[in-house]
PDB file of C-alpha atoms in Angstrom:
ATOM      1  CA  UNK J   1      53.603 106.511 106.258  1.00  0.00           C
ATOM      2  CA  UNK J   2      54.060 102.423 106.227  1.00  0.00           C
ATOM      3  CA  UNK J   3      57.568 102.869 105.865  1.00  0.00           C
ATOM      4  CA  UNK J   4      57.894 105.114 108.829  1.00  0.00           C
ATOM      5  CA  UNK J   5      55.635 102.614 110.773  1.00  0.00           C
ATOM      6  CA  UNK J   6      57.650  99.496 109.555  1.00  0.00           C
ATOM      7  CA  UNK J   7      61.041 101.131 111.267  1.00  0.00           C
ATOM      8  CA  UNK J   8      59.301 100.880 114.754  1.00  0.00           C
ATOM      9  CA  UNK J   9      60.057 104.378 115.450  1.00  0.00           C
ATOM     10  CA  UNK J  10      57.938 105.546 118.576  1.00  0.00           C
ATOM     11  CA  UNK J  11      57.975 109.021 118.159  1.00  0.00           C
ATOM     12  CA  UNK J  12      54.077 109.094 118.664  1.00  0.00           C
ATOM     13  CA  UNK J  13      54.139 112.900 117.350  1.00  0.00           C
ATOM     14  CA  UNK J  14      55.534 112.439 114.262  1.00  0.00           C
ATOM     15  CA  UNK J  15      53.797 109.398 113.467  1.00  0.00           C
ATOM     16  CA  UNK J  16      50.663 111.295 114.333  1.00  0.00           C
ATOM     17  CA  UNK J  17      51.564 114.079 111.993  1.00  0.00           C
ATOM     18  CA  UNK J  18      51.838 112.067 109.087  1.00  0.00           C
ATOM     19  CA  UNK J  19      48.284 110.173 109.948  1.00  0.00           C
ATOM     20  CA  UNK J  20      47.203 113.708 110.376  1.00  0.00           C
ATOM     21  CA  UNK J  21      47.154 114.196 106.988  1.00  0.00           C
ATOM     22  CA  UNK J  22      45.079 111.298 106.284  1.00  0.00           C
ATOM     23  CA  UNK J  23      41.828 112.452 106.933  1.00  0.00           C
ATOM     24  CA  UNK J  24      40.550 108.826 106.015  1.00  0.00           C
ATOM     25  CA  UNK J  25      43.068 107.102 108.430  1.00  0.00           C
ATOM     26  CA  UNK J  26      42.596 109.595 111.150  1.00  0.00           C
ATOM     27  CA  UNK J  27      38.738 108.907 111.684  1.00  0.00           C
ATOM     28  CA  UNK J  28      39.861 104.954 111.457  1.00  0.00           C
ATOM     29  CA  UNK J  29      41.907 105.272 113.769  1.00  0.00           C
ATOM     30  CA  UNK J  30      40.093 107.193 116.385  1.00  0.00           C
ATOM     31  CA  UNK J  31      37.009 105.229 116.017  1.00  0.00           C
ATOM     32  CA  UNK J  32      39.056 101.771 117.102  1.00  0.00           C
ATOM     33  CA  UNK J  33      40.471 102.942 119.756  1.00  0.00           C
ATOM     34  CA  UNK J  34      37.364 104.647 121.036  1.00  0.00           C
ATOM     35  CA  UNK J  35      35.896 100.925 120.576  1.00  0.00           C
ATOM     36  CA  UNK J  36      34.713  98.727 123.839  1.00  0.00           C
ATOM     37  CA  UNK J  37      37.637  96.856 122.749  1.00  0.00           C
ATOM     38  CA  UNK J  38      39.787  98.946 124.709  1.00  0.00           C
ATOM     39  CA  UNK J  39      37.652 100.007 126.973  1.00  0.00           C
ATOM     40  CA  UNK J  40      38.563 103.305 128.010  1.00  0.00           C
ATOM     41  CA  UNK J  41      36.376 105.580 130.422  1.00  0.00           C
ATOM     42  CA  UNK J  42      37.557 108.883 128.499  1.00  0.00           C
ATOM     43  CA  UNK J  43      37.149 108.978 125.096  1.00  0.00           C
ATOM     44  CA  UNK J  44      40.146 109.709 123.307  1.00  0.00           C
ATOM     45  CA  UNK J  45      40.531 112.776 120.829  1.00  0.00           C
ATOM     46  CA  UNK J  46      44.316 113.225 120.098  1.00  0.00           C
ATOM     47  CA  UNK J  47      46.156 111.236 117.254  1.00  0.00           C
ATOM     48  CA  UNK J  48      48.870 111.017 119.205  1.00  0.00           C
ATOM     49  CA  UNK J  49      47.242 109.262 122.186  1.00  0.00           C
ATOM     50  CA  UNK J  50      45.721 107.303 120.159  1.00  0.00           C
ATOM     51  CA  UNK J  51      49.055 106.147 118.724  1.00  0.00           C
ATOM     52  CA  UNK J  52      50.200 105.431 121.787  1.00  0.00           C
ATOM     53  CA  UNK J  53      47.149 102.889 122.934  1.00  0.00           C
ATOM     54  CA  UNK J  54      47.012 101.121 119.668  1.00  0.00           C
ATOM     55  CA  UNK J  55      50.312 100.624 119.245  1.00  0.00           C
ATOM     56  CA  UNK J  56      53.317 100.240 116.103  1.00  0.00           C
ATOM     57  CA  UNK J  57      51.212  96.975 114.496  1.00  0.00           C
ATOM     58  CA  UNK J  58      47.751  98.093 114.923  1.00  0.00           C
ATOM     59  CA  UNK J  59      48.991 101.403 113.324  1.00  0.00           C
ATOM     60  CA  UNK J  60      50.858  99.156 110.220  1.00  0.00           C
ATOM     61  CA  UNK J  61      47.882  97.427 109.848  1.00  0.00           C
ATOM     62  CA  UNK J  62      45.169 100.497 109.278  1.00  0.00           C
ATOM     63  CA  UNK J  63      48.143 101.847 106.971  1.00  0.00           C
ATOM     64  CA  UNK J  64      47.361  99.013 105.188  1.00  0.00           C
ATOM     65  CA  UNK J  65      43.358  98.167 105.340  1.00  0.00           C
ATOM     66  CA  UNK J  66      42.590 101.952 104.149  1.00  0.00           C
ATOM     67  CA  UNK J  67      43.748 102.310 100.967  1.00  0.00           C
ATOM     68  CA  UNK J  68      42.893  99.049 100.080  1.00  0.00           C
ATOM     69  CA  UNK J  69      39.487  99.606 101.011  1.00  0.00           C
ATOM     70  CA  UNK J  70      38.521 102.740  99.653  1.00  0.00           C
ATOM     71  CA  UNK J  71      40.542 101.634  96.225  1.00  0.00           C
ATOM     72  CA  UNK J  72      37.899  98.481  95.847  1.00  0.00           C
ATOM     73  CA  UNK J  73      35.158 100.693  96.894  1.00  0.00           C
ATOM     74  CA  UNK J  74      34.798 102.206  94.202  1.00  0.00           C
ATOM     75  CA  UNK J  75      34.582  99.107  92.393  1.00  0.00           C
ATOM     76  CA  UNK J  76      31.394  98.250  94.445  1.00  0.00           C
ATOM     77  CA  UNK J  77      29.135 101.357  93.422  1.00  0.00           C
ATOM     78  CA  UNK J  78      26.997  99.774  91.575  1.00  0.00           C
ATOM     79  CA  UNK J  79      26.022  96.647  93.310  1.00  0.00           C
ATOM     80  CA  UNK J  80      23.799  96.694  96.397  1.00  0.00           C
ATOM     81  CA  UNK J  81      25.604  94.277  98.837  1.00  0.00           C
ATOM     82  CA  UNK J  82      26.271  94.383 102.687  1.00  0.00           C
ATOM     83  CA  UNK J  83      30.404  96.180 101.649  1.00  0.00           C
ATOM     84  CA  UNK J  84      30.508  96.997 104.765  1.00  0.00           C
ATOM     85  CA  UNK J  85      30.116  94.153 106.978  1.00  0.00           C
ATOM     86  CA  UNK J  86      31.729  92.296 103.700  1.00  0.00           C
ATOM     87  CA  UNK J  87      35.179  94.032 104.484  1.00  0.00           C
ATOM     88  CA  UNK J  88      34.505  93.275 108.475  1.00  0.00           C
ATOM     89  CA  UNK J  89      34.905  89.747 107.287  1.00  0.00           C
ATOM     90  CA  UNK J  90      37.953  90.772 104.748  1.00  0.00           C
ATOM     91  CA  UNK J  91      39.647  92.157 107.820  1.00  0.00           C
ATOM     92  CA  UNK J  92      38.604  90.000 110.130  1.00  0.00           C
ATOM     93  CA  UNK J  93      40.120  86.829 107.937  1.00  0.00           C
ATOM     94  CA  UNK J  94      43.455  88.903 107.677  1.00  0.00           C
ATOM     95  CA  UNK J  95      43.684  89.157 111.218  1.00  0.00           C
ATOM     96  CA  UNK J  96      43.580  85.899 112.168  1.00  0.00           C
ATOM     97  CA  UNK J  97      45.571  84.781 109.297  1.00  0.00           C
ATOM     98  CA  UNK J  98      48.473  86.139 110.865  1.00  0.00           C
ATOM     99  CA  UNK J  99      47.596  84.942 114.470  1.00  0.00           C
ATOM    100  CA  UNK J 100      47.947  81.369 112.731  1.00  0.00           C
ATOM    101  CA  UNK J 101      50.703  81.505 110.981  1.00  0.00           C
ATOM    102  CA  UNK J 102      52.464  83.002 114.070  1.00  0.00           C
ATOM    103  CA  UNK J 103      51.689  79.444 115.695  1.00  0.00           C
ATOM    104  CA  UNK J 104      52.892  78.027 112.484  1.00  0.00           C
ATOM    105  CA  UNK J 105      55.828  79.949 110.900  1.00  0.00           C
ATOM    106  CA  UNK J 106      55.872  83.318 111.935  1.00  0.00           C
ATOM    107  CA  UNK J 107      56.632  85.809 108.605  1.00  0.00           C
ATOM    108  CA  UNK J 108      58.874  88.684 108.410  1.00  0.00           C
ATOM    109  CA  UNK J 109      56.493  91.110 107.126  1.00  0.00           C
ATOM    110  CA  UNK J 110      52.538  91.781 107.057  1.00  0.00           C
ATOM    111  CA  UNK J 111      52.475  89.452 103.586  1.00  0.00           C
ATOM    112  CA  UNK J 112      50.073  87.170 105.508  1.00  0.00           C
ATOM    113  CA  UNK J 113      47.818  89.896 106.843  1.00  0.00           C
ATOM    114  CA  UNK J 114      47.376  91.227 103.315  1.00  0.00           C
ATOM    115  CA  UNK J 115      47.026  87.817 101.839  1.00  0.00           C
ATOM    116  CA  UNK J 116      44.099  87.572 103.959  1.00  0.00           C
ATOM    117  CA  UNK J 117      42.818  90.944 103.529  1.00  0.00           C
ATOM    118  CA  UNK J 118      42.540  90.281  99.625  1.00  0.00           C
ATOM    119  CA  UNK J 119      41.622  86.507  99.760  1.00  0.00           C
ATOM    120  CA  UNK J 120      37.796  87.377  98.242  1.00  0.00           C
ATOM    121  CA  UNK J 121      38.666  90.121  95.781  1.00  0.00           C
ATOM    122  CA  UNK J 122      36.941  87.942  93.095  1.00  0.00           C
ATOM    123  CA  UNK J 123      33.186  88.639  94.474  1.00  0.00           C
ATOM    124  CA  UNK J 124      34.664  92.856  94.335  1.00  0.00           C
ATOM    125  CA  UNK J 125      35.901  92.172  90.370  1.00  0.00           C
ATOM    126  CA  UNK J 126      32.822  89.585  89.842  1.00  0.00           C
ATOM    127  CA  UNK J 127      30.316  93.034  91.186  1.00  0.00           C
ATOM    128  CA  UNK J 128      32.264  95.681  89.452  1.00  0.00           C
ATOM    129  CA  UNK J 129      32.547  93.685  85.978  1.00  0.00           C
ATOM    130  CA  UNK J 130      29.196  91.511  85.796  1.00  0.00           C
ATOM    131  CA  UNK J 131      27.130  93.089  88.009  1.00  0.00           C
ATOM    132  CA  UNK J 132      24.173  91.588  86.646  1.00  0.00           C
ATOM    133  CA  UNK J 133      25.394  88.114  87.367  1.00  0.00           C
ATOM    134  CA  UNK J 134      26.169  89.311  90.838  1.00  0.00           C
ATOM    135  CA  UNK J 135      23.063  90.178  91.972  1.00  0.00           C
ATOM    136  CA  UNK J 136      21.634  87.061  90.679  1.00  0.00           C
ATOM    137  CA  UNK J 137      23.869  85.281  92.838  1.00  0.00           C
ATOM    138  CA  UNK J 138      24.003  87.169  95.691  1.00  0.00           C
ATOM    139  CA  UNK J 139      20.064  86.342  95.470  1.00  0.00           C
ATOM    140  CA  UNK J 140      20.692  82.774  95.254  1.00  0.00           C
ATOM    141  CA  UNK J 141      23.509  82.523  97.913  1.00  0.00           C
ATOM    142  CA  UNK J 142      20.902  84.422 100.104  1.00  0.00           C
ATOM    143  CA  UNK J 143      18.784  81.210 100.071  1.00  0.00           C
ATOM    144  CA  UNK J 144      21.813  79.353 102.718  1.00  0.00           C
ATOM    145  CA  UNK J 145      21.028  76.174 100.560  1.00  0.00           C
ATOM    146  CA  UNK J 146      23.982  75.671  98.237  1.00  0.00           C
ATOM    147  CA  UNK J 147      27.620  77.007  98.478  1.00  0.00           C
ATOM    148  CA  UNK J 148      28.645  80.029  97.281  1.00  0.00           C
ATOM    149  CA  UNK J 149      30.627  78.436  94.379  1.00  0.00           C
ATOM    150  CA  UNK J 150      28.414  76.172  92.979  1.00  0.00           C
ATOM    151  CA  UNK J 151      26.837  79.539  92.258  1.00  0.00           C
ATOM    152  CA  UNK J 152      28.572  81.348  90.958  1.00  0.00           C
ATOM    153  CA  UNK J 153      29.752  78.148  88.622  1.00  0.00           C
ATOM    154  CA  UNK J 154      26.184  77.841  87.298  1.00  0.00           C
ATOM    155  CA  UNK J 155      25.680  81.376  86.888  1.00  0.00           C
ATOM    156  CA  UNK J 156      29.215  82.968  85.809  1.00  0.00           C
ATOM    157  CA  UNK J 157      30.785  79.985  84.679  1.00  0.00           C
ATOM    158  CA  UNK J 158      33.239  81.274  86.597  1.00  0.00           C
ATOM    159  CA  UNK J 159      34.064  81.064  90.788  1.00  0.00           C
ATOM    160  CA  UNK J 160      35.185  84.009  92.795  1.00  0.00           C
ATOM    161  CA  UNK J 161      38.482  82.041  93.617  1.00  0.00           C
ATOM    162  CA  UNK J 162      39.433  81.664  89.552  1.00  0.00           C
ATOM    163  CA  UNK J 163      38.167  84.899  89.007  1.00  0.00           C
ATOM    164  CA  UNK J 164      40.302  87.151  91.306  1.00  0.00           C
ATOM    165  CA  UNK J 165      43.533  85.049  90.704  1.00  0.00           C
ATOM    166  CA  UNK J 166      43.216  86.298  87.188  1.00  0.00           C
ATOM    167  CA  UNK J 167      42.487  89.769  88.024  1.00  0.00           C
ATOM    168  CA  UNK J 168      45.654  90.032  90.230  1.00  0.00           C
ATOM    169  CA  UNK J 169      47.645  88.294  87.424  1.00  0.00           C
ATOM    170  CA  UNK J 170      46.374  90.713  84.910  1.00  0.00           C
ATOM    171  CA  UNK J 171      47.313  93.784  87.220  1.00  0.00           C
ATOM    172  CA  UNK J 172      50.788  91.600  88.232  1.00  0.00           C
ATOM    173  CA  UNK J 173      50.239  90.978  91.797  1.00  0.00           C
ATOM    174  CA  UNK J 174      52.610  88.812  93.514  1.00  0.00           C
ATOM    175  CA  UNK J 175      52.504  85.026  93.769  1.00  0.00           C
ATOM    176  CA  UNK J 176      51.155  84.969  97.233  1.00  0.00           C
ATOM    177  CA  UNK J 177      48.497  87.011  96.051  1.00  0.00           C
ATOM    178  CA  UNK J 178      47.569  85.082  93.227  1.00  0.00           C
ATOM    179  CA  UNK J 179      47.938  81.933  94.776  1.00  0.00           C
ATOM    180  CA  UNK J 180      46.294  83.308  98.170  1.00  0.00           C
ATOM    181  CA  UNK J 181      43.129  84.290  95.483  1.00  0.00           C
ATOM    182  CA  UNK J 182      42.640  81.158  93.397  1.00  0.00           C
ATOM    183  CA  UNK J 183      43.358  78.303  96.277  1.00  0.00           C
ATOM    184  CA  UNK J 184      41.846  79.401  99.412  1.00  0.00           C
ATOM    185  CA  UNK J 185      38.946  77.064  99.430  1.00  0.00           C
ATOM    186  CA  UNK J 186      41.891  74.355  98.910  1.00  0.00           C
ATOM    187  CA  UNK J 187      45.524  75.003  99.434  1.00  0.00           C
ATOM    188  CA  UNK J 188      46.358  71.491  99.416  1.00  0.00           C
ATOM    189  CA  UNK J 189      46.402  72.690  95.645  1.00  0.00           C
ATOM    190  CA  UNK J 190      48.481  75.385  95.622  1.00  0.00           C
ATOM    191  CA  UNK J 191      52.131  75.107  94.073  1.00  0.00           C
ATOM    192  CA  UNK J 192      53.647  78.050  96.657  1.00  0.00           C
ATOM    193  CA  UNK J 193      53.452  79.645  99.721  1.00  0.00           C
ATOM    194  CA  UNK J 194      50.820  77.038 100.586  1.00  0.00           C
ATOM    195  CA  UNK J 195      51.261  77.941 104.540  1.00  0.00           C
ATOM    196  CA  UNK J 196      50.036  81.203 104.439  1.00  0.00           C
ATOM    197  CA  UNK J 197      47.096  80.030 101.824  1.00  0.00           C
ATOM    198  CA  UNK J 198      46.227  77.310 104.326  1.00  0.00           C
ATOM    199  CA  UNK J 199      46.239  79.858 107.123  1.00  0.00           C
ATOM    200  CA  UNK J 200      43.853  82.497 104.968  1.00  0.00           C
ATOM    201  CA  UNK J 201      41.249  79.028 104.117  1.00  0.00           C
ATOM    202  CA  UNK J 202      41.078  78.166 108.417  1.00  0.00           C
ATOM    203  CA  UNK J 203      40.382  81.863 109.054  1.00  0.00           C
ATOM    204  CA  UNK J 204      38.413  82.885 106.246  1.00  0.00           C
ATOM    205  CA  UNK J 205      35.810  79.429 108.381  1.00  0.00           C
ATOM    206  CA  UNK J 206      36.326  80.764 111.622  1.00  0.00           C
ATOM    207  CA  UNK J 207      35.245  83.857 110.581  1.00  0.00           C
ATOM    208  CA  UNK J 208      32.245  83.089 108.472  1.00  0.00           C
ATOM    209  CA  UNK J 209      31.435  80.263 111.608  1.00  0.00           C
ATOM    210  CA  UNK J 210      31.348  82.944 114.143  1.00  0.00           C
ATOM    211  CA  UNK J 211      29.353  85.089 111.743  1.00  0.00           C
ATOM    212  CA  UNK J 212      31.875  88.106 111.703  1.00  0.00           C
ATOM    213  CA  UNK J 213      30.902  90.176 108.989  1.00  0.00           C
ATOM    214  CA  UNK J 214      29.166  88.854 105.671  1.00  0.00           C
ATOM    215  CA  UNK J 215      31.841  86.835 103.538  1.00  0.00           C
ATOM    216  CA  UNK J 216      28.149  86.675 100.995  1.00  0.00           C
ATOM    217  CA  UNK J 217      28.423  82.614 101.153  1.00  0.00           C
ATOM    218  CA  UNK J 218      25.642  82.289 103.840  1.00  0.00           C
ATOM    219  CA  UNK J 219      25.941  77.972 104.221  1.00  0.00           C
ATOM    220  CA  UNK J 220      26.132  77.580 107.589  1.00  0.00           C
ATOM    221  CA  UNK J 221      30.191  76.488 108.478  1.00  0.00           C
ATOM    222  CA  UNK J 222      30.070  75.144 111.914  1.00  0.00           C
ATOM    223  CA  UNK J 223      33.337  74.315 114.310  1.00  0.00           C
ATOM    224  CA  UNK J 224      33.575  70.508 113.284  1.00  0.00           C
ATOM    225  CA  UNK J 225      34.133  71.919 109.802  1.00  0.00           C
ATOM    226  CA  UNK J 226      36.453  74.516 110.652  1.00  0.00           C
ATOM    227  CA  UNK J 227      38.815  72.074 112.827  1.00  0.00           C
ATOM    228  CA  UNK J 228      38.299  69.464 110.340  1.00  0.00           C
ATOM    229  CA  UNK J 229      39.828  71.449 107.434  1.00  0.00           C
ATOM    230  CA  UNK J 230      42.608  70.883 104.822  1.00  0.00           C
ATOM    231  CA  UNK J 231      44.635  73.487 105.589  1.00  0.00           C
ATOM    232  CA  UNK J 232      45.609  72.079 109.143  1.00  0.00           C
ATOM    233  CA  UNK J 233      47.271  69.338 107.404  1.00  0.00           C
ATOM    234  CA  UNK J 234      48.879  71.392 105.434  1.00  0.00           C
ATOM    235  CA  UNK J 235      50.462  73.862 108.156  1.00  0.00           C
ATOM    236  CA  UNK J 236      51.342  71.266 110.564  1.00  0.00           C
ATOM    237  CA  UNK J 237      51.942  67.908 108.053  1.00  0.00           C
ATOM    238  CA  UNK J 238      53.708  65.936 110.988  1.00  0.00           C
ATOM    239  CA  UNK J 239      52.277  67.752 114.628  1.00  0.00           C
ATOM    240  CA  UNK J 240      51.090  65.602 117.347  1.00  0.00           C
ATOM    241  CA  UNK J 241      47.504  66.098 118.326  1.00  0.00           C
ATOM    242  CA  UNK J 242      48.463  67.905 120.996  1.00  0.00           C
ATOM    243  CA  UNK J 243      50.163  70.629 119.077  1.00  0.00           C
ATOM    244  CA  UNK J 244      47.270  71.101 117.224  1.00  0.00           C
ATOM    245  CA  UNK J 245      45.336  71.360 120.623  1.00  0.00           C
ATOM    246  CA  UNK J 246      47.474  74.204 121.469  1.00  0.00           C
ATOM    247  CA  UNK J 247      47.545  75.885 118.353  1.00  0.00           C
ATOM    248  CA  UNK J 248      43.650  76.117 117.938  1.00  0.00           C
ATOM    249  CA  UNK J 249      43.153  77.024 121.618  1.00  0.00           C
ATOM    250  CA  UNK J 250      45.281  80.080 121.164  1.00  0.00           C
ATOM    251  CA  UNK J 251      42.540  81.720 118.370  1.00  0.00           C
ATOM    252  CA  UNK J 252      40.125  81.823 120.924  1.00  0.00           C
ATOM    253  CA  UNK J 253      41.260  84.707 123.041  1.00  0.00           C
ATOM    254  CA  UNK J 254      41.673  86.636 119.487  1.00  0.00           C
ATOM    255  CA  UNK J 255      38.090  85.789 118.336  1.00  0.00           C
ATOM    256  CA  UNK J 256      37.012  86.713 121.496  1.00  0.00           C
ATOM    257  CA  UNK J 257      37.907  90.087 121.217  1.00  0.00           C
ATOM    258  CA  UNK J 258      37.437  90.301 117.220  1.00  0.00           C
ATOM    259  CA  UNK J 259      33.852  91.853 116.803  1.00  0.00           C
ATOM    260  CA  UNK J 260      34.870  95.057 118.886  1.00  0.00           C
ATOM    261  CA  UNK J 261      37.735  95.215 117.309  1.00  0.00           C
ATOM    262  CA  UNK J 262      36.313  95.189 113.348  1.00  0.00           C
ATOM    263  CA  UNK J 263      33.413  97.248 115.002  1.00  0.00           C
ATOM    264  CA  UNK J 264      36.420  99.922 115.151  1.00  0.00           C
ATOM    265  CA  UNK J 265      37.851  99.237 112.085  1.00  0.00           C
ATOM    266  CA  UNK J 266      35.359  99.761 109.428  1.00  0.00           C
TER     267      UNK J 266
END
C-alpha cells in the first residue's frame, strides 16, 4: 500500500481497493474525512471519494499512523492511561514536525513525520515493561507540579527520552529514530540529524501548549516557552528575526485546523 501511495499514482480506484482490504485503515480514513475539518454537507461513504478529498499525503500518512498504532497498542494493555488522546498528541507532534521542517529544510520522504510520530515511545516501553512504575508516575505527573522527567528520574531511574532510544537501538531502528527518541527535550545534544530532532522538540511544545491530546507531562508549557526554545537555534543558527517571524506565523493556520483534524484520525 505505502509504496503504491509513495509513486503518486491517482488512480483513486485502485488505491481504494488496496485500503479496502484494510479494514483498520478504511474506518480511519472515513472517519477524517467525515471530520468538521472538511466540512462537507454529505457525509461521505465510498473509499474512493474519500481518496479523492484527502488526497496522495493524507493517504501516505494514515498508511503510516495505523500500523504503528495498533503495533504499540498492544503494548499499552495493561496500563490505564488516556492512549487515546496520548496518540492525538503522537500524531499531532508528527504533523507539525513536518510543517517545520518544510520552512526549514524540506525532506525527501515522510522520515520527519515518523520521527515525530515515535518521539515518546519511551512512556509506551516504560508502561508495557514497568508498569508498576508507570502508574506511580503517571500519578505524580498528574499533580502539574514537577516535569515529567524529574519523575520518572526519581522513580525509574530512568527518563522516557533514555529509555526509548534504547528500545529502538535494541530492535535496530535507524539513527533518526534513535536520536529523534533520546534528544527531543534537547537537540542541541544530538550528534545527527539534529534538524529534524529540533523540529520534533518545537512541536512536541506547541502541541502540549495548545493542549492537543495528553503527551502525560501535564506542566503547563505556555507560548513564551515554546518560541523561546533550543531547537529554533538550532534549525535556523544564522536567520534574521524576521525569518523566524515568518516561519512561526506559518504554524498557525496548521494548529488552527489540528484538533478536527486528530479528532478524525484516532
Amino acid at each position: 500500500m505505502l509504496g503504491l501511495v509513495l509513486t503518486e499514482n491517482r488512480y483513486t480506484a485502485q488505491i481504494g481497493e488496496i485500503i479496502r482490504r484494510d479494514p483498520s485503515l478504511t474506518a480511519r480514513l472515513l472517519r477524517l474525512v467525515n471530520s468538521v475539518y472538511y466540512g462537507l454537507s454529505t457525509p461521505v461513504s465510498s473509499i474512493e471519494e474519500a481518496v479523492f478529498y484527502l488526497g496522495i499525503r493524507q493517504i501516505r500518512q494514515l498508511t503510516m499512523v495505523t500500523p504503528v498504532i495498533e503495533d504499540f497498542q498492544k503494548l499499552t494493555l495493561q496500563c490505564a492511561f488516556p492512549w487515546r488522546e496520548f496518540w492525538q498528541h503522537c500524531i499531532g507532534t508528527a504533523i507539525l514536525t513536518h510543517e517545520i521542517m518544510e520552512t526549514a529544510q524540506a525532506t525527501p520522504d515522510d522520515s520527519d513525520y515518523i520521527a515525530g510520530l515515535v518521539h515518546d515511545v519511551g512512556k509506551i516501553v516504560m508502561a508495557w515493561a514497568f508498569p508498576d512504575h508507570f502508574t506511580e508516575i503517571h500519578h505524580q505527573a498528574l499533580q502539574g507540579g514537577r516535569d515529567l522527567l524529574l519523575i520518572e528520574d526519581e522513580v525509574l531511574g530512568m527518563d522516557h527520552a533514555e529509555l526509548g532510544a534504547q528500545y529502538l537501538e535494541r530492535h535496530r531502528m535507524s539513527d533518526l529514530l534513535i536520536q529523534t527518541a533520546r534528544f527531543h527535550h534537547h537537540p542541541e545534544k544530538a550528534k545527527n540529524n539534529e534538524r529534524i530532532v529540533a523540529s520534533v522538540q518545537i512541536a512536541d511544545l506547541l502541541i502540549r501548549s495548545e493542549k492537543m491530546g495528553i503527551s502525560g507531562n501535564y506542566l503547563e508549557v505556555t507560548n513564551e516557552q515554546c518560541f523561546a526554545a533550543s531547537g529554533w537555534k538550532v534549525l535556523f543558527p544564522s536567520a534574521h528575526e524576521t525569518e523566524l517571524a515568518i516561519a512561526k506565523a506559518s504554524l498557525s493556520r496548521t494548529l488552527e485546523m489540528m484538533p478536527q483534524m486528530l479528532e478524525g484520525l484516532v
